Amino acid sequence: MHSTASDGALSPQALTDVCHAKGVTRFSLTDHDTVAGVTEAQRHAESLGMRCLAGSELSTLWRGIGIHVVALLPEGASGALLSGLEAQARARDARAEEIARRLEKIGLEDALARAREQAGSERPLGRPDFAKALVAAGLVPDMPTAFKKYLGAGKPGDVKTHWPYLSEVVEWIRDSQGIAVLAHPLRYRLTHRKRGQLLDAFREAGGEAAELISGHQNADVGRDLARQLEARDLMGSQGSDFHYPGGPLAPGVMSAPPRCSVTPVWRHPRLARFAA
């Protein structure tokens, strides 16, 4: 799940309130490339009799493909992971400046300031913030059009960032005594064979689990993914990937996992205290 610490619509406290209202008792806040919202979420969760596990969703590269890795952090972030997150934030800032420069060329004046206004905070800016700025400026009618014309793949605002390699990020997570989870492996548009190669590389790097369920997904491909995890002795996690109210997903809302022998990641020895 994501809060205003990255690209979510709700503050960590408000997100925790939604979790509580939905009957969720344990959750992890996994904002993109940051743990800035974790302390607020954990304090509020404790006041409501809930448990919030520190986490983050980190951007990485594997064979030139952008891959996300969720860090579950029962001991919090430290050492190499904290240094890595600081580097990720600087990379996001540089990317935002380049997106702004390009969008100003197509008519969005003061693009960086306008995107910052849409973000409403000092968190690193993302393409959705620029999409909202384009809509607010009247240059496009809605966010889908903003991505289709200016921010999607191959468009002027599609600025690539050289994220660290998958194996390096997994090492950061392990340095913090965390558990590395491959995020939404079904969303990368990989063939069955290539997805298997990704899972092999992830496991070889020290990854221990993958998201078996991420939001709503097709049951058949879920069963196929379960077989791939079983063959590699990878644990499975599940999550809503919640970003904002009003969409099809909410905290605790996701497809049911397939019948399989994949071990849930919350049974990991280092998560025993959290899951008890």
mmCIF file of N, CA, C and O in Angstrom, residues 31-72:
data_model
loop_
_atom_site.group_PDB
_atom_site.id
_atom_site.type_symbol
_atom_site.label_atom_id
_atom_site.label_comp_id
_atom_site.label_asym_id
_atom_site.label_seq_id
_atom_site.Cartn_x
_atom_site.Cartn_y
_atom_site.Cartn_z
ATOM 1 N N ASP A 31 5.733 2.360 0.599
ATOM 2 C CA ASP A 31 5.837 3.469 -0.345
ATOM 3 C C ASP A 31 7.051 3.294 -1.247
ATOM 4 O O ASP A 31 8.021 2.622 -0.897
ATOM 5 N N HIS A 32 6.996 3.943 -2.413
ATOM 6 C CA HIS A 32 8.053 3.793 -3.408
ATOM 7 C C HIS A 32 9.345 4.457 -2.940
ATOM 8 O O HIS A 32 9.394 5.677 -2.716
ATOM 9 N N ASP A 33 10.393 3.655 -2.766
ATOM 10 C CA ASP A 33 11.749 4.145 -2.515
ATOM 11 C C ASP A 33 11.847 5.063 -1.302
ATOM 12 O O ASP A 33 12.648 6.002 -1.291
ATOM 13 N N THR A 34 11.038 4.797 -0.278
ATOM 14 C CA THR A 34 11.114 5.593 0.942
ATOM 15 C C THR A 34 10.464 4.842 2.095
ATOM 16 O O THR A 34 9.598 3.983 1.884
ATOM 17 N N VAL A 35 10.901 5.174 3.316
ATOM 18 C CA VAL A 35 10.226 4.700 4.526
ATOM 19 C C VAL A 35 9.751 5.904 5.345
ATOM 20 O O VAL A 35 9.477 5.793 6.537
ATOM 21 N N ALA A 36 9.603 7.044 4.688
ATOM 22 C CA ALA A 36 9.304 8.298 5.383
ATOM 23 C C ALA A 36 7.976 8.277 6.120
ATOM 24 O O ALA A 36 7.809 8.978 7.120
ATOM 25 N N GLY A 37 7.005 7.490 5.634
ATOM 26 C CA GLY A 37 5.695 7.486 6.277
ATOM 27 C C GLY A 37 5.506 6.402 7.321
ATOM 28 O O GLY A 37 4.458 6.342 7.976
ATOM 29 N N VAL A 38 6.512 5.565 7.514
ATOM 30 C CA VAL A 38 6.340 4.375 8.348
ATOM 31 C C VAL A 38 6.109 4.716 9.817
ATOM 32 O O VAL A 38 5.211 4.159 10.468
ATOM 33 N N THR A 39 6.896 5.628 10.377
ATOM 34 C CA THR A 39 6.768 5.952 11.804
ATOM 35 C C THR A 39 5.370 6.461 12.131
ATOM 36 O O THR A 39 4.750 6.034 13.119
ATOM 37 N N GLU A 40 4.845 7.365 11.307
ATOM 38 C CA GLU A 40 3.496 7.882 11.528
ATOM 39 C C GLU A 40 2.465 6.762 11.474
ATOM 40 O O GLU A 40 1.570 6.677 12.328
ATOM 41 N N ALA A 41 2.584 5.882 10.484
ATOM 42 C CA ALA A 41 1.632 4.777 10.345
ATOM 43 C C ALA A 41 1.731 3.820 11.530
ATOM 44 O O ALA A 41 0.710 3.356 12.056
ATOM 45 N N GLN A 42 2.940 3.516 11.963
ATOM 46 C CA GLN A 42 3.119 2.573 13.070
ATOM 47 C C GLN A 42 2.551 3.128 14.373
ATOM 48 O O GLN A 42 1.889 2.410 15.133
ATOM 49 N N ARG A 43 2.793 4.406 14.639
ATOM 50 C CA ARG A 43 2.286 5.005 15.877
ATOM 51 C C ARG A 43 0.759 5.000 15.897
ATOM 52 O O ARG A 43 0.137 4.683 16.916
ATOM 53 N N HIS A 44 0.153 5.366 14.763
ATOM 54 C CA HIS A 44 -1.308 5.408 14.719
ATOM 55 C C HIS A 44 -1.884 3.990 14.773
ATOM 56 O O HIS A 44 -2.907 3.755 15.438
ATOM 57 N N ALA A 45 -1.242 3.061 14.093
ATOM 58 C CA ALA A 45 -1.703 1.673 14.128
ATOM 59 C C ALA A 45 -1.689 1.135 15.554
ATOM 60 O O ALA A 45 -2.644 0.476 15.996
ATOM 61 N N GLU A 46 -0.633 1.425 16.292
ATOM 62 C CA GLU A 46 -0.535 0.948 17.673
ATOM 63 C C GLU A 46 -1.665 1.513 18.528
ATOM 64 O O GLU A 46 -2.233 0.807 19.368
ATOM 65 N N SER A 47 -2.021 2.771 18.284
ATOM 66 C CA SER A 47 -3.105 3.389 19.060
ATOM 67 C C SER A 47 -4.453 2.746 18.774
ATOM 68 O O SER A 47 -5.382 2.835 19.583
ATOM 69 N N LEU A 48 -4.570 2.075 17.617
ATOM 70 C CA LEU A 48 -5.815 1.419 17.225
ATOM 71 C C LEU A 48 -5.780 -0.088 17.458
ATOM 72 O O LEU A 48 -6.694 -0.804 17.056
ATOM 73 N N GLY A 49 -4.715 -0.576 18.091
ATOM 74 C CA GLY A 49 -4.596 -2.004 18.350
ATOM 75 C C GLY A 49 -4.208 -2.804 17.118
ATOM 76 O O GLY A 49 -4.480 -4.012 17.043
ATOM 77 N N MET A 50 -3.563 -2.166 16.144
ATOM 78 C CA MET A 50 -3.141 -2.816 14.903
ATOM 79 C C MET A 50 -1.612 -2.909 14.881
ATOM 80 O O MET A 50 -0.936 -2.332 15.728
ATOM 81 N N ARG A 51 -1.089 -3.589 13.872
ATOM 82 C CA ARG A 51 0.355 -3.676 13.684
ATOM 83 C C ARG A 51 0.712 -3.271 12.263
ATOM 84 O O ARG A 51 0.110 -3.754 11.307
ATOM 85 N N CYS A 52 1.691 -2.399 12.150
ATOM 86 C CA CYS A 52 2.182 -1.947 10.841
ATOM 87 C C CYS A 52 3.645 -2.352 10.702
ATOM 88 O O CYS A 52 4.485 -1.969 11.528
ATOM 89 N N LEU A 53 3.943 -3.109 9.685
ATOM 90 C CA LEU A 53 5.309 -3.556 9.418
ATOM 91 C C LEU A 53 5.999 -2.536 8.508
ATOM 92 O O LEU A 53 5.443 -2.132 7.482
ATOM 93 N N ALA A 54 7.189 -2.113 8.888
ATOM 94 C CA ALA A 54 7.960 -1.207 8.035
ATOM 95 C C ALA A 54 8.240 -1.875 6.694
ATOM 96 O O ALA A 54 8.532 -3.069 6.625
ATOM 97 N N GLY A 55 8.141 -1.094 5.630
ATOM 98 C CA GLY A 55 8.407 -1.635 4.302
ATOM 99 C C GLY A 55 8.679 -0.547 3.294
ATOM 100 O O GLY A 55 8.563 0.648 3.589
ATOM 101 N N SER A 56 9.053 -0.951 2.103
ATOM 102 C CA SER A 56 9.273 -0.023 0.996
ATOM 103 C C SER A 56 9.230 -0.819 -0.301
ATOM 104 O O SER A 56 9.523 -2.019 -0.308
ATOM 105 N N GLU A 57 8.829 -0.168 -1.382
ATOM 106 C CA GLU A 57 8.842 -0.789 -2.707
ATOM 107 C C GLU A 57 9.929 -0.100 -3.530
ATOM 108 O O GLU A 57 9.798 1.071 -3.882
ATOM 109 N N LEU A 58 10.996 -0.827 -3.803
ATOM 110 C CA LEU A 58 12.180 -0.232 -4.416
ATOM 111 C C LEU A 58 12.235 -0.483 -5.919
ATOM 112 O O LEU A 58 11.885 -1.564 -6.397
ATOM 113 N N SER A 59 12.706 0.520 -6.642
ATOM 114 C CA SER A 59 12.866 0.436 -8.090
ATOM 115 C C SER A 59 14.212 -0.178 -8.420
ATOM 116 O O SER A 59 15.240 0.218 -7.862
ATOM 117 N N THR A 60 14.217 -1.147 -9.345
ATOM 118 C CA THR A 60 15.458 -1.812 -9.741
ATOM 119 C C THR A 60 15.439 -2.072 -11.244
ATOM 120 O O THR A 60 14.426 -1.872 -11.918
ATOM 121 N N LEU A 61 16.571 -2.564 -11.742
ATOM 122 C CA LEU A 61 16.676 -2.976 -13.140
ATOM 123 C C LEU A 61 17.154 -4.419 -13.231
ATOM 124 O O LEU A 61 18.042 -4.841 -12.482
ATOM 125 N N TRP A 62 16.552 -5.158 -14.149
ATOM 126 C CA TRP A 62 16.988 -6.518 -14.482
ATOM 127 C C TRP A 62 16.905 -6.663 -15.997
ATOM 128 O O TRP A 62 15.836 -6.515 -16.578
ATOM 129 N N ARG A 63 18.055 -6.876 -16.626
ATOM 130 C CA ARG A 63 18.133 -6.977 -18.090
ATOM 131 C C ARG A 63 17.470 -5.782 -18.773
ATOM 132 O O ARG A 63 16.807 -5.910 -19.805
ATOM 133 N N GLY A 64 17.638 -4.617 -18.197
ATOM 134 C CA GLY A 64 17.093 -3.402 -18.778
ATOM 135 C C GLY A 64 15.614 -3.178 -18.514
ATOM 136 O O GLY A 64 15.042 -2.196 -18.987
ATOM 137 N N ILE A 65 14.989 -4.067 -17.757
ATOM 138 C CA ILE A 65 13.556 -3.968 -17.448
ATOM 139 C C ILE A 65 13.395 -3.427 -16.035
ATOM 140 O O ILE A 65 14.068 -3.872 -15.100
ATOM 141 N N GLY A 66 12.490 -2.465 -15.858
ATOM 142 C CA GLY A 66 12.207 -1.949 -14.531
ATOM 143 C C GLY A 66 11.450 -2.975 -13.707
ATOM 144 O O GLY A 66 10.363 -3.404 -14.083
ATOM 145 N N ILE A 67 12.025 -3.373 -12.578
ATOM 146 C CA ILE A 67 11.435 -4.376 -11.688
ATOM 147 C C ILE A 67 11.332 -3.779 -10.291
ATOM 148 O O ILE A 67 12.261 -3.117 -9.821
ATOM 149 N N HIS A 68 10.215 -4.008 -9.619
ATOM 150 C CA HIS A 68 10.040 -3.510 -8.253
ATOM 151 C C HIS A 68 10.246 -4.636 -7.248
ATOM 152 O O HIS A 68 9.803 -5.765 -7.468
ATOM 153 N N VAL A 69 10.895 -4.296 -6.159
ATOM 154 C CA VAL A 69 11.136 -5.252 -5.075
ATOM 155 C C VAL A 69 10.616 -4.651 -3.769
ATOM 156 O O VAL A 69 10.993 -3.534 -3.406
ATOM 157 N N VAL A 70 9.737 -5.375 -3.110
ATOM 158 C CA VAL A 70 9.220 -4.939 -1.816
ATOM 159 C C VAL A 70 10.167 -5.410 -0.714
ATOM 160 O O VAL A 70 10.555 -6.577 -0.677
ATOM 161 N N ALA A 71 10.526 -4.478 0.152
ATOM 162 C CA ALA A 71 11.326 -4.804 1.328
ATOM 163 C C ALA A 71 10.403 -4.865 2.534
ATOM 164 O O ALA A 71 9.739 -3.876 2.857
ATOM 165 N N LEU A 72 10.319 -6.025 3.180
ATOM 166 C CA LEU A 72 9.619 -6.156 4.451
ATOM 167 C C LEU A 72 10.670 -6.086 5.549
ATOM 168 O O LEU A 72 11.625 -6.863 5.542
#
